Short mmCIF file of C-alpha atoms in Angstrom, two decimals:
data_model
loop_
_atom_site.label_atom_id
_atom_site.label_comp_id
_atom_site.label_asym_id
_atom_site.label_seq_id
_atom_site.Cartn_x
_atom_site.Cartn_y
_atom_site.Cartn_z
CA MET T 1244 15.17 -9.56 5.34
CA ASN T 1245 11.89 -7.86 6.26
CA ASN T 1246 9.24 -8.87 3.68
CA ILE T 1247 6.43 -6.31 3.95
CA LEU T 1248 3.20 -6.55 2.02
CA ILE T 1249 1.42 -3.37 1.08
CA PRO T 1250 -2.08 -3.93 -0.32
CA THR T 1251 -2.72 -1.19 -2.87
CA ASP T 1252 -5.32 0.35 -5.03
CA TYR T 1253 -2.59 2.75 -6.33
CA GLN T 1254 -3.94 5.75 -4.57
CA TYR T 1255 -1.18 8.29 -3.70
CA ASP T 1256 -0.97 7.21 -0.05
CA THR T 1257 0.56 3.97 -1.37
CA LEU T 1258 3.79 5.97 -1.94
CA ARG T 1259 3.52 7.23 1.58
CA ALA T 1260 3.30 3.58 2.82
CA MET T 1261 6.34 2.54 0.74
CA GLU T 1262 8.36 5.46 1.89
CA LEU T 1263 7.46 4.79 5.60
CA THR T 1264 8.32 1.20 5.27
CA ARG T 1265 11.70 2.16 3.67
CA TRP T 1266 12.39 4.78 6.40
CA VAL T 1267 11.38 2.50 9.46
CA SER T 1268 13.53 -0.40 8.21
CA GLY T 1269 16.66 1.74 8.78
CA ASN T 1270 19.71 0.06 7.17
CA ALA T 1271 18.17 -3.43 7.11
CA PRO T 1272 17.35 -4.71 3.67
CA VAL T 1273 13.62 -4.78 2.96
CA HIS T 1274 11.46 -6.39 0.30
CA ILE T 1275 8.21 -4.59 -0.31
CA ILE T 1276 5.43 -6.43 -2.00
CA LEU T 1277 2.74 -4.23 -3.58
CA LEU T 1278 -0.30 -6.34 -3.70
CA SER T 1279 -3.11 -5.29 -6.07
CA VAL T 1280 -6.25 -7.41 -6.30
CA SER T 1281 -9.18 -7.53 -8.61
CA PRO T 1282 -12.29 -9.70 -8.90
CA LEU T 1283 -12.30 -12.93 -10.89
CA PRO T 1284 -13.18 -12.01 -14.51
CA ASP T 1285 -16.38 -13.27 -15.94
CA SER T 1286 -14.71 -14.35 -19.23
CA ILE T 1287 -11.29 -15.03 -20.66
CA THR T 1288 -11.03 -11.51 -22.14
CA GLY T 1289 -11.17 -10.18 -18.54
CA TYR T 1290 -7.79 -11.76 -17.90
CA LEU T 1291 -6.17 -9.91 -20.65
CA ALA T 1292 -6.21 -6.45 -18.97
CA LEU T 1293 -6.07 -5.39 -15.39
CA SER T 1294 -8.13 -2.33 -14.37
CA GLY T 1295 -8.70 0.57 -16.71
CA ASP T 1296 -6.54 3.53 -17.65
CA LEU T 1297 -7.07 5.29 -14.32
CA GLN T 1298 -5.36 2.64 -12.33
CA THR T 1299 -2.55 2.38 -14.97
CA ASN T 1300 -1.86 6.09 -14.82
CA ALA T 1301 -1.98 6.11 -11.03
CA ARG T 1302 0.48 3.11 -10.86
CA THR T 1303 2.84 4.81 -13.33
CA ARG T 1304 2.89 8.05 -11.27
CA ILE T 1305 3.56 6.27 -8.04
CA MET T 1306 6.33 4.15 -9.47
CA GLU T 1307 8.01 7.17 -11.10
CA ASP T 1308 7.89 9.01 -7.75
CA TRP T 1309 9.21 5.90 -5.96
CA GLU T 1310 12.11 5.81 -8.27
CA GLU T 1311 12.87 9.37 -7.51
CA LEU T 1312 12.75 8.69 -3.82
CA LEU T 1313 15.22 5.73 -4.12
CA LYS T 1314 17.71 8.00 -5.88
CA LEU T 1315 17.84 10.20 -2.88
CA ALA T 1316 18.66 7.41 -0.44
CA ASP T 1317 21.25 4.66 -0.69
CA HIS T 1318 19.11 1.77 0.53
CA GLY T 1319 18.67 -1.90 0.06
CA VAL T 1320 15.05 -2.00 -1.07
CA ILE T 1321 13.57 -4.62 -3.42
CA LEU T 1322 10.10 -3.83 -4.85
CA THR T 1323 7.87 -6.57 -6.13
CA GLU T 1324 4.51 -5.87 -7.69
CA HIS T 1325 2.04 -8.74 -7.49
CA HIS T 1326 -1.48 -8.71 -9.03
CA GLN T 1327 -3.97 -11.32 -7.76
CA TYR T 1328 -7.37 -12.24 -9.11
CA GLY T 1329 -9.62 -12.85 -6.08
CA ALA T 1330 -8.96 -12.21 -2.45
CA SER T 1331 -10.27 -15.14 -0.43
CA PRO T 1332 -8.42 -15.94 2.77
CA SER T 1333 -6.83 -18.98 1.14
CA ILE T 1334 -5.63 -16.94 -1.91
CA ILE T 1335 -4.21 -14.10 0.38
CA GLY T 1336 -2.59 -16.80 2.58
CA GLN T 1337 -0.79 -18.36 -0.41
CA VAL T 1338 0.50 -14.88 -1.53
CA MET T 1339 1.86 -14.32 1.94
CA GLU T 1340 3.42 -17.64 2.15
CA ARG T 1341 4.98 -17.33 -1.26
CA PHE T 1342 6.58 -14.05 -0.37
CA SER T 1343 7.36 -14.98 3.29
CA VAL T 1344 5.58 -11.88 4.54
CA ASN T 1345 6.28 -10.96 8.07
CA ARG T 1346 4.58 -7.51 8.20
CA ILE T 1347 1.65 -5.76 6.46
CA VAL T 1348 1.22 -2.03 6.05
CA VAL T 1349 -2.24 -0.91 4.90
CA PRO T 1350 -2.65 2.63 3.38
CA HIS T 1351 -5.69 4.55 4.45
CA ALA T 1352 -7.21 4.53 0.86
CA PHE T 1353 -7.13 0.81 0.82
CA GLN T 1354 -8.77 0.55 4.30
CA THR T 1355 -11.66 2.88 3.11
CA SER T 1356 -12.09 1.38 -0.35
CA GLU T 1357 -15.65 0.53 -1.33
CA ASN T 1358 -14.41 -2.07 -3.74
CA ILE T 1359 -15.76 -5.52 -2.64
CA VAL T 1360 -12.50 -7.32 -3.52
CA HIS T 1361 -10.48 -4.80 -1.46
CA ARG T 1362 -12.72 -5.38 1.54
CA GLU T 1363 -12.32 -9.14 1.11
CA ALA T 1364 -8.54 -8.86 0.97
CA LEU T 1365 -8.56 -6.60 3.99
CA SER T 1366 -10.63 -9.05 5.96
CA ALA T 1367 -8.21 -11.88 4.94
CA LEU T 1368 -5.21 -9.87 5.90
CA ARG T 1369 -6.75 -9.13 9.36
CA LYS T 1370 -7.07 -12.89 9.91
CA SER T 1371 -3.36 -13.53 9.24
CA ASN T 1372 -0.74 -13.96 11.92
CA CYS T 1373 1.39 -11.13 10.68
CA LYS T 1374 1.89 -7.77 12.36
CA ILE T 1375 -0.42 -5.26 10.61
CA THR T 1376 -0.13 -1.50 10.62
CA PHE T 1377 -3.02 0.65 9.50
CA LEU T 1378 -1.84 3.96 8.32
CA PRO T 1379 -4.03 7.00 9.30
CA LYS T 1380 -5.66 9.37 6.93
CA PRO T 1381 -3.08 11.73 5.46
CA VAL T 1382 -3.24 15.20 6.91
CA THR T 1383 -3.33 18.14 4.49
CA ALA T 1384 -1.25 21.35 5.03
CA ASP T 1385 -4.54 23.19 5.96
CA GLN T 1386 -5.42 20.56 8.53
CA GLN T 1387 -1.98 20.74 10.10
CA LEU T 1388 -2.07 24.54 10.22
CA HIS T 1389 -5.49 24.38 11.94
CA ARG T 1390 -4.22 21.87 14.51
CA GLU T 1391 -1.16 24.10 15.25
CA ILE T 1392 -3.38 27.20 15.67
CA GLU T 1393 -5.70 25.29 18.04
CA GLU T 1394 -2.63 24.22 20.11
CA LEU T 1395 -1.44 27.79 20.28
CA VAL T 1396 -4.80 29.13 21.33
CA GLY T 1397 -5.16 26.26 23.85
CA MET T 1398 -1.77 27.25 25.40
CA ASN T 1399 -2.92 30.78 26.32
#
């Protein structure tokens, strides 16, 4: 089974990474591990809640859309969400070992995140021995149309 780790901040391109992972795996069973990270809390009350409502709403939206996508395709996908406090190389290494990760797919939003713990996690993931795929910035419909027009003009 392919065990693929997707670090996430629950931006919408996380869904794109999940869908791409499902699509590329073909008919082979795949285990997707969504890894969210946050800094170590300063007090015990910090452990009681993850991030604020914005992340909770984004997570809910992505999970609902993911369920809809799975209904459209008969596919052996297991999805595990894992939240981790801290993102040192040893912590990330333990998470990867626990889930037997053999591939990493990093959404563009996570790559460009300004959050310190996201940067720390990305640095730790780069040091791993797993294959890692960095997804490009999503292209909007306007940008795609502009590219196609440029190609047509360049052909004349």
